[in-house]
Amino acid sequence: MPDLASFQRDFAAALMADERSARPFRSPAFAVYRNTSARGAVEGLRAAYPTVDMLVGDEMFTQVALDYRGERPPASPVLSDYGADFPSYLAQQPWTCELPYLADVAKLDRMWLETFLAAGAENGRNAPQSRIMLHPAARFGWFMTPAMTIWQAHREPQQLVELEPDWREEGALFTRMGNVVRTKPIDAACHRLLLACSDPATLSECVTAVAEAHPNANVPELLRSCVASGALIIQ
Amino acid sequence: MTPTAGLSFKPIHFEQAMACPAEGLWFEVHAENYMVDGGPRLAMLDTLRGAFPVSIHGVGLSLAGAEEPDRRHLDRLKQLVDRFEPFMVSEHLAWSKHGETSFPDLLPFPRTNEALEIIARNIDIAQEALGRQILIENPSLYMQLQGHEWPESLFLGELVKRTGCGLLIDVNNVFVSATNLGFNPISYLDALPRGVIGEIHLAGHTTDPLLGQSLLIDSHDAPIADEVWELYDWLLALCGEHRPPALIERDDNIPEFAELLEERERAASMMAGCRRELIHA
């Protein structure tokens, strides 16, 4: 009889191994454990990336998620922690060249989830010298693809008509007001402002950074809308 | 309010749960679903906790792992316990982590003397970190393993003796394991230690798509089977006057709240003492 550590080493290896080589645990009953642990990871990933699931379909998502799990299995029993690098994994897969926006859509799914699960402002960073700061639940990004248009069309389907997005760069902002996650497209100047506010900075430093990069931007209006949407906190 | 029969909490039933006047109703949540920094999930649980007793049921401590429990995971569990002050905290007699890999499952092991030492150590670590007693749940078993030195009932009893933990007896798991491994579920229940069962779980199961009735799956996606209600009745009789809170577990194929409430009412009635009539009605 092997000791507990050896037994668990062999059992764990068989759970991750190819079905045909999963000896000495090759039985229909062992398959219950194999399937349950694989399905847990796949469904955890699917819950975190619902728009990717919609775009590629159930069957394809399952296969991709199984491949991903084979390379990068969960490290924590908290499944919302799992798959943070799934967008970059997708970007590296040769088949995604057919869907060049897919990895960006995955990033948007992740941002939504992070906004949903993040601490509120009361628990956030609070550097005493900063006058303007990003809300702890705010997430934003800038993409080379029309990923935000595609993401919104799938996640907020009332906007879905015939989807023919212009192939252009897009920005996205996720905020949480109360318990509701809000999403909106942002322009380059707004993205620059949020970027400037990501590190502790004074209001004037942030305004200057945006005005220099985007001389035509209406910075006071940008600030107002970012504060109103809950993306920025001014103290 | 003394908790009697409870339900596993489903966010889709939040409003109905909050409005439900059932005497003794309580809710159980999976700890790992609430190990997040903030947001609506925790806010919803705060509100629920304000109205009902809550139990926190962990699935990821890997207490039967050869390694000690993950300290970071224990810290996160402690934060939840401190925030929500659950009336019960429970975990499983199973392992789910090996090295850096976590398996979202409850995995089996040979119940040896060595395993007993290790698991008692791990339960001690968990109870010390949490500053309270935890309940240990019997798992569903699917395959015969070589090398057992203890029957499960006595193994659980020995863990209680060594660590001061309590037991959470999942009656459906007893039935599933007994069917899959070919033991008598009544004898299993009879061999459990008396007076240490802090909670009972009731759930539904399905049959394996290939092997049918010879391999039952603890799927939590169906109503509780008649045989499980009968075993529950038996266990209640063994518990005598000390009848622990019971939980209706449902994790998949979630029905209307009212349907879960019906199962919950049945469990509550059985706890209250009118057992035989219900079983044979």
Coordinates of C-alpha atoms in Angstrom, one line a residue:
Chain A
M1 CA 0.0 0.0 0.0
P2 CA 1.6 3.3 -1.0
D3 CA 1.7 6.1 1.6
L4 CA -0.8 8.9 1.3
A5 CA 1.5 11.3 -0.5
S6 CA 2.5 8.7 -3.1
F7 CA -1.2 7.6 -3.6
Q8 CA -2.2 11.3 -4.2
R9 CA 0.7 11.9 -6.6
D10 CA -0.3 8.9 -8.8
F11 CA -4.0 9.7 -8.6
A12 CA -3.4 13.4 -9.5
A13 CA -1.2 12.4 -12.4
A14 CA -3.9 10.0 -13.7
L15 CA -6.5 12.8 -13.4
M16 CA -4.5 15.0 -15.7
A17 CA -3.2 12.2 -18.0
D18 CA -4.6 11.2 -21.3
E19 CA -7.5 8.8 -20.8
R20 CA -5.7 5.8 -22.4
S21 CA -2.6 6.3 -20.2
A22 CA -4.4 6.9 -16.9
R23 CA -3.3 3.6 -15.3
P24 CA -3.5 2.2 -12.7
F25 CA -6.9 4.1 -12.3
R26 CA -8.5 3.1 -15.6
S27 CA -12.1 2.2 -14.7
P28 CA -15.6 3.7 -15.3
A29 CA -15.7 4.8 -11.7
F30 CA -12.3 6.6 -12.0
A31 CA -13.8 8.3 -15.0
V32 CA -16.3 10.0 -12.7
Y33 CA -13.4 11.7 -10.9
R34 CA -11.7 12.5 -14.2
N35 CA -14.8 14.0 -15.6
T36 CA -15.8 15.9 -12.5
S37 CA -12.5 17.6 -12.0
A38 CA -12.2 18.5 -15.7
R39 CA -15.7 19.7 -16.0
G40 CA -15.3 21.9 -12.8
A41 CA -12.4 23.7 -14.5
V42 CA -14.1 24.0 -17.9
E43 CA -17.4 25.3 -16.4
G44 CA -15.5 27.7 -14.1
L45 CA -13.8 29.1 -17.2
R46 CA -17.0 29.3 -19.2
A47 CA -18.7 31.2 -16.4
A48 CA -15.8 33.7 -16.5
Y49 CA -15.8 34.0 -20.3
P50 CA -19.4 33.9 -21.4
T51 CA -18.9 36.1 -24.5
V52 CA -16.0 33.9 -25.7
D53 CA -18.4 31.0 -25.2
M54 CA -21.1 32.7 -27.3
L55 CA -18.6 33.5 -30.1
V56 CA -17.1 30.1 -30.5
G57 CA -20.0 27.9 -29.4
D58 CA -20.3 25.4 -26.5
E59 CA -18.5 22.5 -28.1
M60 CA -15.5 24.5 -29.3
F61 CA -15.3 26.3 -25.9
T62 CA -15.2 23.0 -24.1
Q63 CA -12.3 21.7 -26.2
V64 CA -10.3 25.0 -25.9
A65 CA -10.9 25.0 -22.1
L66 CA -9.8 21.4 -21.8
D67 CA -6.6 22.2 -23.7
Y68 CA -6.0 25.3 -21.6
R69 CA -6.6 23.2 -18.4
G70 CA -4.1 20.6 -19.7
E71 CA -1.4 23.4 -19.8
R72 CA -2.6 25.6 -17.0
P73 CA -4.8 23.7 -14.4
P74 CA -6.5 25.6 -11.6
A75 CA -4.1 26.5 -8.8
S76 CA -6.8 27.5 -6.3
P77 CA -10.1 26.1 -5.3
V78 CA -11.6 29.5 -5.8
L79 CA -12.7 29.2 -9.4
S80 CA -13.2 32.9 -10.0
D81 CA -9.4 33.1 -9.6
Y82 CA -8.9 30.7 -12.5
G83 CA -8.1 31.7 -16.0
A84 CA -6.7 35.2 -15.5
D85 CA -4.3 34.5 -18.4
F86 CA -6.9 32.8 -20.7
P87 CA -7.0 36.0 -23.0
S88 CA -3.2 35.8 -23.6
Y89 CA -3.4 32.0 -24.0
L90 CA -6.1 32.6 -26.7
A91 CA -3.9 35.2 -28.4
Q92 CA -1.1 32.6 -28.7
Q93 CA -3.3 29.9 -30.4
P94 CA -2.8 29.7 -34.1
W95 CA -6.5 29.1 -34.8
T96 CA -7.5 32.5 -33.3
C97 CA -6.0 34.3 -36.4
E98 CA -9.4 33.5 -37.9
L99 CA -11.0 35.5 -35.0
P100 CA -8.5 38.3 -34.4
Y101 CA -10.8 40.0 -31.9
L102 CA -11.4 36.9 -29.7
A103 CA -8.5 37.5 -27.3
D104 CA -9.6 41.2 -26.8
V105 CA -13.2 40.0 -26.2
A106 CA -11.8 37.6 -23.6
K107 CA -10.0 40.6 -21.9
L108 CA -13.3 42.4 -21.8
D109 CA -15.0 39.4 -20.2
R110 CA -12.2 39.4 -17.6
M111 CA -12.6 43.1 -16.9
W112 CA -16.3 42.7 -16.3
L113 CA -15.7 39.9 -13.8
E114 CA -12.9 41.9 -12.0
T115 CA -15.2 44.9 -11.7
F116 CA -18.0 42.7 -10.4
L117 CA -15.8 41.0 -7.8
A118 CA -13.6 44.0 -6.8
A119 CA -13.5 45.7 -3.4
G120 CA -15.6 48.8 -3.1
A121 CA -14.0 52.3 -2.8
E122 CA -14.1 52.1 1.0
N123 CA -11.6 49.3 0.9
G124 CA -9.5 50.7 -1.9
R125 CA -6.1 52.2 -2.1
N126 CA -6.1 55.5 -0.4
A127 CA -2.7 57.3 -0.8
P128 CA -3.0 60.4 1.4
Q129 CA -1.3 62.7 -1.1
S130 CA -3.4 61.8 -4.1
R131 CA -6.3 64.0 -5.1
I132 CA -7.7 61.9 -7.9
M133 CA -7.7 58.1 -8.2
L134 CA -9.2 55.2 -10.0
H135 CA -12.1 53.5 -8.3
P136 CA -10.9 50.0 -7.1
A137 CA -13.6 48.4 -9.1
A138 CA -12.9 50.3 -12.3
R139 CA -11.3 48.5 -15.3
F140 CA -10.5 49.9 -18.7
G141 CA -8.6 49.0 -21.8
W142 CA -7.7 50.1 -25.3
F143 CA -7.9 47.6 -28.2
M144 CA -6.6 47.3 -31.7
T145 CA -9.9 45.6 -32.7
P146 CA -13.6 46.5 -32.5
A147 CA -13.8 44.1 -29.6
M148 CA -16.0 46.4 -27.4
T149 CA -18.6 46.7 -30.2
I150 CA -18.7 42.9 -30.5
W151 CA -18.7 42.3 -26.8
Q152 CA -21.5 44.8 -26.1
A153 CA -23.6 43.3 -29.0
H154 CA -23.4 39.9 -27.3
R155 CA -23.7 40.9 -23.7
E156 CA -26.4 43.5 -24.2
P157 CA -28.3 41.9 -27.0
Q158 CA -31.0 44.6 -27.3
Q159 CA -28.3 46.5 -29.2
L160 CA -27.8 43.6 -31.6
V161 CA -29.0 44.4 -35.1
E162 CA -26.9 43.3 -38.0
L163 CA -23.4 43.4 -36.6
E164 CA -20.9 44.9 -39.0
P165 CA -18.4 46.7 -36.9
D166 CA -16.0 49.2 -38.4
W167 CA -12.5 47.8 -38.1
R168 CA -11.0 50.4 -35.8
E169 CA -9.4 50.8 -32.4
E170 CA -11.8 51.0 -29.4
G171 CA -11.6 51.7 -25.7
A172 CA -13.8 50.2 -22.9
L173 CA -14.6 51.2 -19.4
F174 CA -16.2 49.0 -16.7
T175 CA -17.5 50.6 -13.5
R176 CA -19.6 49.5 -10.6
M177 CA -22.3 51.8 -9.3
G178 CA -23.9 50.3 -6.3
N179 CA -24.2 46.6 -7.1
V180 CA -24.5 47.1 -10.9
V181 CA -21.6 46.7 -13.4
R182 CA -21.8 49.4 -16.1
T183 CA -19.9 49.3 -19.3
K184 CA -19.3 51.9 -21.9
P185 CA -17.0 52.6 -24.9
I186 CA -14.4 55.3 -24.3
D187 CA -12.3 57.4 -26.6
A188 CA -8.5 57.8 -26.6
A189 CA -8.5 60.9 -24.5
C190 CA -10.7 59.3 -21.8
H191 CA -8.4 56.3 -21.9
R192 CA -5.4 58.6 -21.4
L193 CA -7.1 60.2 -18.4
L194 CA -7.8 56.9 -16.8
L195 CA -4.3 55.7 -17.4
A196 CA -2.9 58.9 -15.8
C197 CA -5.1 58.4 -12.8
S198 CA -4.1 54.7 -12.4
D199 CA -1.1 55.8 -10.3
P200 CA -1.5 58.2 -7.4
A201 CA -1.3 61.7 -8.9
T202 CA -2.6 65.1 -8.4
L203 CA -5.6 66.4 -10.4
S204 CA -3.4 68.9 -12.2
E205 CA -0.8 66.3 -13.2
C206 CA -3.6 64.1 -14.7
V207 CA -5.2 67.0 -16.5
T208 CA -1.9 68.1 -18.0
A209 CA -1.1 64.6 -19.2
V210 CA -4.4 64.4 -21.1
A211 CA -4.2 68.0 -22.5
E212 CA -0.6 67.3 -23.8
A213 CA -1.6 64.1 -25.5
H214 CA -5.0 65.2 -26.8
P215 CA -5.0 69.0 -27.2
N216 CA -8.6 69.1 -28.6
A217 CA -10.1 67.1 -25.7
N218 CA -12.6 68.7 -23.4
V219 CA -10.8 67.6 -20.2
P220 CA -13.2 69.1 -17.7
E221 CA -16.1 67.3 -19.4
L222 CA -14.1 64.1 -19.4
L223 CA -13.3 64.4 -15.7
R224 CA -17.0 65.1 -15.0
S225 CA -18.2 62.1 -16.9
C226 CA -15.5 59.7 -15.3
V227 CA -16.5 60.9 -11.8
A228 CA -20.2 60.6 -12.6
S229 CA -19.7 57.1 -13.9
G230 CA -17.8 56.0 -10.8
A231 CA -14.5 55.4 -12.6
L232 CA -12.7 58.1 -10.8
I233 CA -12.8 59.4 -7.2
I234 CA -11.7 62.9 -6.5
Q235 CA -10.7 63.7 -2.9
Chain B
M1 CA -34.6 31.4 16.0
T2 CA -33.3 27.8 16.1
P3 CA -32.3 26.6 12.7
T4 CA -34.3 23.5 11.6
A5 CA -34.2 22.7 7.9
G6 CA -32.3 24.9 5.5
L7 CA -31.6 25.4 1.8
S8 CA -28.4 25.8 -0.1
F9 CA -28.6 29.4 -1.2
K10 CA -29.1 30.3 -4.8
P11 CA -28.7 33.9 -5.8
I12 CA -31.6 33.6 -8.3
H13 CA -33.9 32.9 -5.4
F14 CA -32.7 35.8 -3.3
E15 CA -35.9 37.8 -3.3
Q16 CA -38.1 34.8 -2.5
A17 CA -35.7 33.7 0.2
M18 CA -35.7 37.1 1.9
A19 CA -39.5 37.1 1.8
C20 CA -39.9 33.5 3.1
P21 CA -41.5 33.3 6.6
A22 CA -40.8 29.6 7.2
E23 CA -39.9 29.0 10.8
G24 CA -36.4 27.7 11.4
L25 CA -35.3 28.4 7.8
W26 CA -31.6 28.9 7.3
F27 CA -29.2 28.9 4.3
E28 CA -25.8 27.4 3.4
V29 CA -23.3 28.8 1.0
H30 CA -20.1 27.4 -0.5
A31 CA -17.2 29.3 1.0
E32 CA -15.2 29.5 -2.2
N33 CA -18.0 31.3 -4.1
Y34 CA -17.6 34.2 -1.6
M35 CA -13.8 34.5 -1.4
V36 CA -13.9 37.7 -3.4
D37 CA -12.8 41.2 -2.5
G38 CA -16.2 42.9 -2.6
G39 CA -19.2 43.6 -4.8
P40 CA -22.8 42.4 -5.2
R41 CA -22.1 38.8 -4.1
L42 CA -20.9 39.7 -0.7
A43 CA -23.5 42.4 -0.4
M44 CA -26.3 39.9 -1.1
L45 CA -24.9 37.5 1.5
D46 CA -24.7 40.4 4.1
T47 CA -28.4 41.0 3.5
L48 CA -29.3 37.3 3.7
R49 CA -27.2 37.0 6.9
G50 CA -29.1 39.9 8.4
A51 CA -32.3 37.9 8.1
F52 CA -31.3 34.2 8.5
P53 CA -28.8 32.0 10.2
V54 CA -26.1 31.0 7.6
S55 CA -23.8 28.1 7.4
I56 CA -20.5 28.2 5.5
H57 CA -19.6 25.0 3.7
G58 CA -16.0 24.7 2.3
V59 CA -15.1 22.6 -0.7
G60 CA -11.4 23.5 -1.1
L61 CA -9.4 23.0 2.1
S62 CA -8.2 19.5 1.0
L63 CA -8.2 18.3 4.6
A64 CA -7.3 14.7 3.4
G65 CA -4.3 16.0 1.5
A66 CA -0.9 14.8 2.5
E67 CA 0.2 18.5 2.6
E68 CA -1.0 20.9 5.3
P69 CA -3.9 23.1 4.4
D70 CA -3.1 26.1 2.3
R71 CA -2.6 29.0 4.7
R72 CA -3.8 31.6 2.3
H73 CA -7.0 29.6 1.7
L74 CA -7.5 29.3 5.4
D75 CA -7.0 33.0 5.8
R76 CA -9.7 33.7 3.2
L77 CA -12.0 31.3 5.0
K78 CA -11.3 33.0 8.3
Q79 CA -12.2 36.4 6.8
L80 CA -15.6 34.9 5.7
V81 CA -16.2 33.3 9.1
D82 CA -15.4 36.6 10.9
R83 CA -17.6 38.6 8.6
F84 CA -20.7 36.4 8.4
E85 CA -20.5 34.7 11.8
P86 CA -22.0 31.4 10.5
F87 CA -23.6 29.0 13.0
M88 CA -21.9 26.1 11.3
V89 CA -18.6 25.8 9.3
S90 CA -18.0 22.5 7.5
E91 CA -15.6 20.8 5.2
H92 CA -15.1 17.4 3.6
L93 CA -13.3 14.2 4.3
A94 CA -11.5 14.4 0.9
W95 CA -8.6 16.0 -0.9
S96 CA -8.6 18.3 -3.9
K97 CA -5.1 19.7 -4.2
H98 CA -1.8 18.2 -5.1
G99 CA 1.3 20.5 -5.4
E100 CA 0.3 23.5 -7.4
T101 CA -2.7 21.8 -9.0
S102 CA -6.2 22.2 -7.6
F103 CA -9.0 19.7 -8.7
P104 CA -12.5 21.0 -8.4
D105 CA -13.7 17.7 -6.9
L106 CA -13.7 15.8 -3.7
L107 CA -11.2 13.0 -4.1
P108 CA -10.9 9.6 -2.3
F109 CA -8.0 8.1 -0.4
P110 CA -7.2 4.9 1.5
R111 CA -8.3 5.2 5.1
T112 CA -5.1 4.1 6.7
N113 CA -3.6 4.8 10.1
E114 CA -1.2 7.2 8.4
A115 CA -4.0 9.1 6.7
L116 CA -5.8 9.3 10.0
E117 CA -2.8 11.0 11.6
I118 CA -2.4 13.4 8.7
I119 CA -6.1 14.4 8.5
A120 CA -6.3 14.8 12.3
R121 CA -3.3 17.2 12.0
N122 CA -5.0 19.1 9.2
I123 CA -8.3 19.4 11.0
D124 CA -6.4 20.7 14.1
I125 CA -4.7 23.3 11.9
A126 CA -8.0 24.4 10.4
Q127 CA -9.8 24.6 13.7
E128 CA -7.0 26.5 15.3
A129 CA -6.8 29.0 12.4
L130 CA -10.6 29.5 12.5
G131 CA -10.8 29.6 16.2
R132 CA -13.8 27.2 16.2
Q133 CA -15.0 23.7 15.7
I134 CA -15.7 22.5 12.1
L135 CA -17.9 19.7 10.9
I136 CA -16.5 17.0 8.6
E137 CA -18.7 15.6 5.9
N138 CA -18.6 12.1 4.5
P139 CA -17.9 12.1 0.7
S140 CA -19.6 10.3 -2.1
L141 CA -17.4 7.4 -3.2
Y142 CA -17.2 5.9 -6.7
M143 CA -14.4 3.3 -6.8
Q144 CA -13.0 0.6 -4.6
L145 CA -9.5 1.4 -3.3
Q146 CA -7.0 -1.0 -1.9
G147 CA -5.5 -0.6 1.5
H148 CA -8.3 0.7 3.8
E149 CA -7.5 0.0 7.4
W150 CA -10.7 1.8 8.7
P151 CA -14.3 1.7 7.7
E152 CA -15.5 5.2 7.1
S153 CA -17.9 5.5 10.0
L154 CA -15.2 4.5 12.5
F155 CA -12.6 6.7 10.8
L156 CA -14.9 9.7 11.2
G157 CA -15.5 8.7 14.8
E158 CA -11.8 8.6 15.5
L159 CA -11.3 12.0 13.9
V160 CA -14.0 13.4 16.2
K161 CA -12.2 11.8 19.2
R162 CA -8.8 13.2 18.2
T163 CA -9.7 16.7 17.1
G164 CA -13.0 17.6 18.7
C165 CA -14.5 18.2 15.3
G166 CA -18.2 17.4 14.7
L167 CA -19.7 15.5 11.8
L168 CA -21.9 16.6 8.9
I169 CA -23.6 13.4 7.6
D170 CA -24.7 13.6 4.0
V171 CA -27.3 10.9 3.7
N172 CA -27.4 11.0 0.0
N173 CA -23.6 10.5 0.0
V174 CA -24.0 7.4 2.3
F175 CA -26.6 6.0 -0.2
V176 CA -24.5 6.7 -3.3
S177 CA -21.3 5.3 -1.7
A178 CA -23.2 2.2 -0.4
T179 CA -24.7 1.5 -3.8
N180 CA -21.4 2.1 -5.6
L181 CA -19.2 0.1 -3.2
G182 CA -21.7 -2.5 -2.1
F183 CA -22.0 -1.9 1.7
N184 CA -25.1 -1.6 3.9
P185 CA -26.0 2.1 4.5
I186 CA -28.0 1.2 7.6
S187 CA -24.9 -0.5 9.2
Y188 CA -22.9 2.6 8.2
L189 CA -25.3 4.9 10.0
D190 CA -25.5 2.6 13.0
A191 CA -21.7 2.7 13.4
L192 CA -21.4 6.5 13.5
P193 CA -20.6 8.0 16.9
R194 CA -23.6 9.4 18.8
G195 CA -24.1 13.0 19.8
V196 CA -21.6 14.5 17.4
I197 CA -23.6 15.1 14.2
G198 CA -24.0 18.8 13.8
E199 CA -25.7 18.9 10.5
I200 CA -27.3 16.5 7.9
H201 CA -27.3 17.0 4.1
L202 CA -30.0 15.7 1.8
A203 CA -29.6 15.8 -2.0
G204 CA -30.5 14.1 -5.2
H205 CA -28.4 11.9 -7.4
T206 CA -28.5 10.4 -10.9
T207 CA -27.2 7.3 -12.5
D208 CA -24.1 7.0 -14.6
P209 CA -25.0 7.3 -18.3
L210 CA -23.0 4.1 -19.2
L211 CA -23.4 2.0 -16.1
G212 CA -26.9 2.9 -15.0
Q213 CA -28.0 1.9 -11.5
S214 CA -24.7 0.2 -10.6
L215 CA -22.9 3.6 -10.5
L216 CA -24.7 6.5 -8.9
I217 CA -23.5 10.1 -9.3
D218 CA -23.8 12.6 -6.5
S219 CA -25.1 15.2 -8.9
H220 CA -27.3 17.5 -6.7
D221 CA -29.4 18.1 -9.8
A222 CA -32.6 16.1 -8.9
P223 CA -35.2 15.8 -6.2
I224 CA -34.2 13.7 -3.1
A225 CA -34.8 10.0 -3.7
D226 CA -37.2 8.0 -1.6
E227 CA -34.4 5.7 -0.4
V228 CA -32.5 8.8 0.9
W229 CA -35.6 10.1 2.8
E230 CA -35.9 6.6 4.4
L231 CA -32.2 6.7 5.5
Y232 CA -32.8 10.2 6.8
D233 CA -35.6 8.8 8.9
W234 CA -33.3 6.1 10.2
L235 CA -30.6 8.6 11.1
L236 CA -33.1 10.9 12.9
A237 CA -34.2 7.9 15.0
L238 CA -30.5 7.3 15.9
C239 CA -30.1 11.0 16.8
G240 CA -32.9 10.7 19.4
E241 CA -33.9 14.0 20.9
H242 CA -30.8 15.8 19.5
R243 CA -31.9 16.3 15.9
P244 CA -29.3 18.3 13.9
P245 CA -30.3 21.0 11.3
A246 CA -30.8 19.5 7.9
L247 CA -30.0 21.0 4.5
I248 CA -31.6 20.5 1.1
E249 CA -28.7 20.7 -1.3
R250 CA -29.3 21.5 -4.9
D251 CA -26.6 22.8 -7.2
D252 CA -27.7 22.1 -10.8
N253 CA -31.0 21.9 -12.7
I254 CA -32.3 24.4 -10.1
P255 CA -36.1 24.3 -9.8
E256 CA -38.5 27.0 -8.6
F257 CA -37.9 28.1 -5.0
A258 CA -41.3 26.7 -4.0
E259 CA -40.2 23.2 -5.1
L260 CA -37.1 23.4 -2.9
L261 CA -39.2 24.7 -0.1
E262 CA -41.5 21.6 -0.4
E263 CA -38.5 19.3 0.2
R264 CA -37.4 21.6 3.0
E265 CA -40.8 21.4 4.6
R266 CA -40.7 17.6 4.4
A267 CA -37.3 17.5 6.2
A268 CA -38.5 20.0 8.8
S269 CA -41.7 17.9 9.5
M270 CA -39.5 14.8 9.9
M271 CA -37.3 16.6 12.3
A272 CA -40.3 17.8 14.2
G273 CA -41.2 14.2 14.8
C274 CA -44.0 13.2 12.4
R275 CA -41.6 11.0 10.4
R276 CA -43.3 7.6 9.7
E277 CA -46.5 9.1 8.5
L278 CA -44.7 11.1 5.8
I279 CA -42.6 8.3 4.6
H280 CA -45.5 5.9 4.3
A281 CA -48.1 8.5 3.1

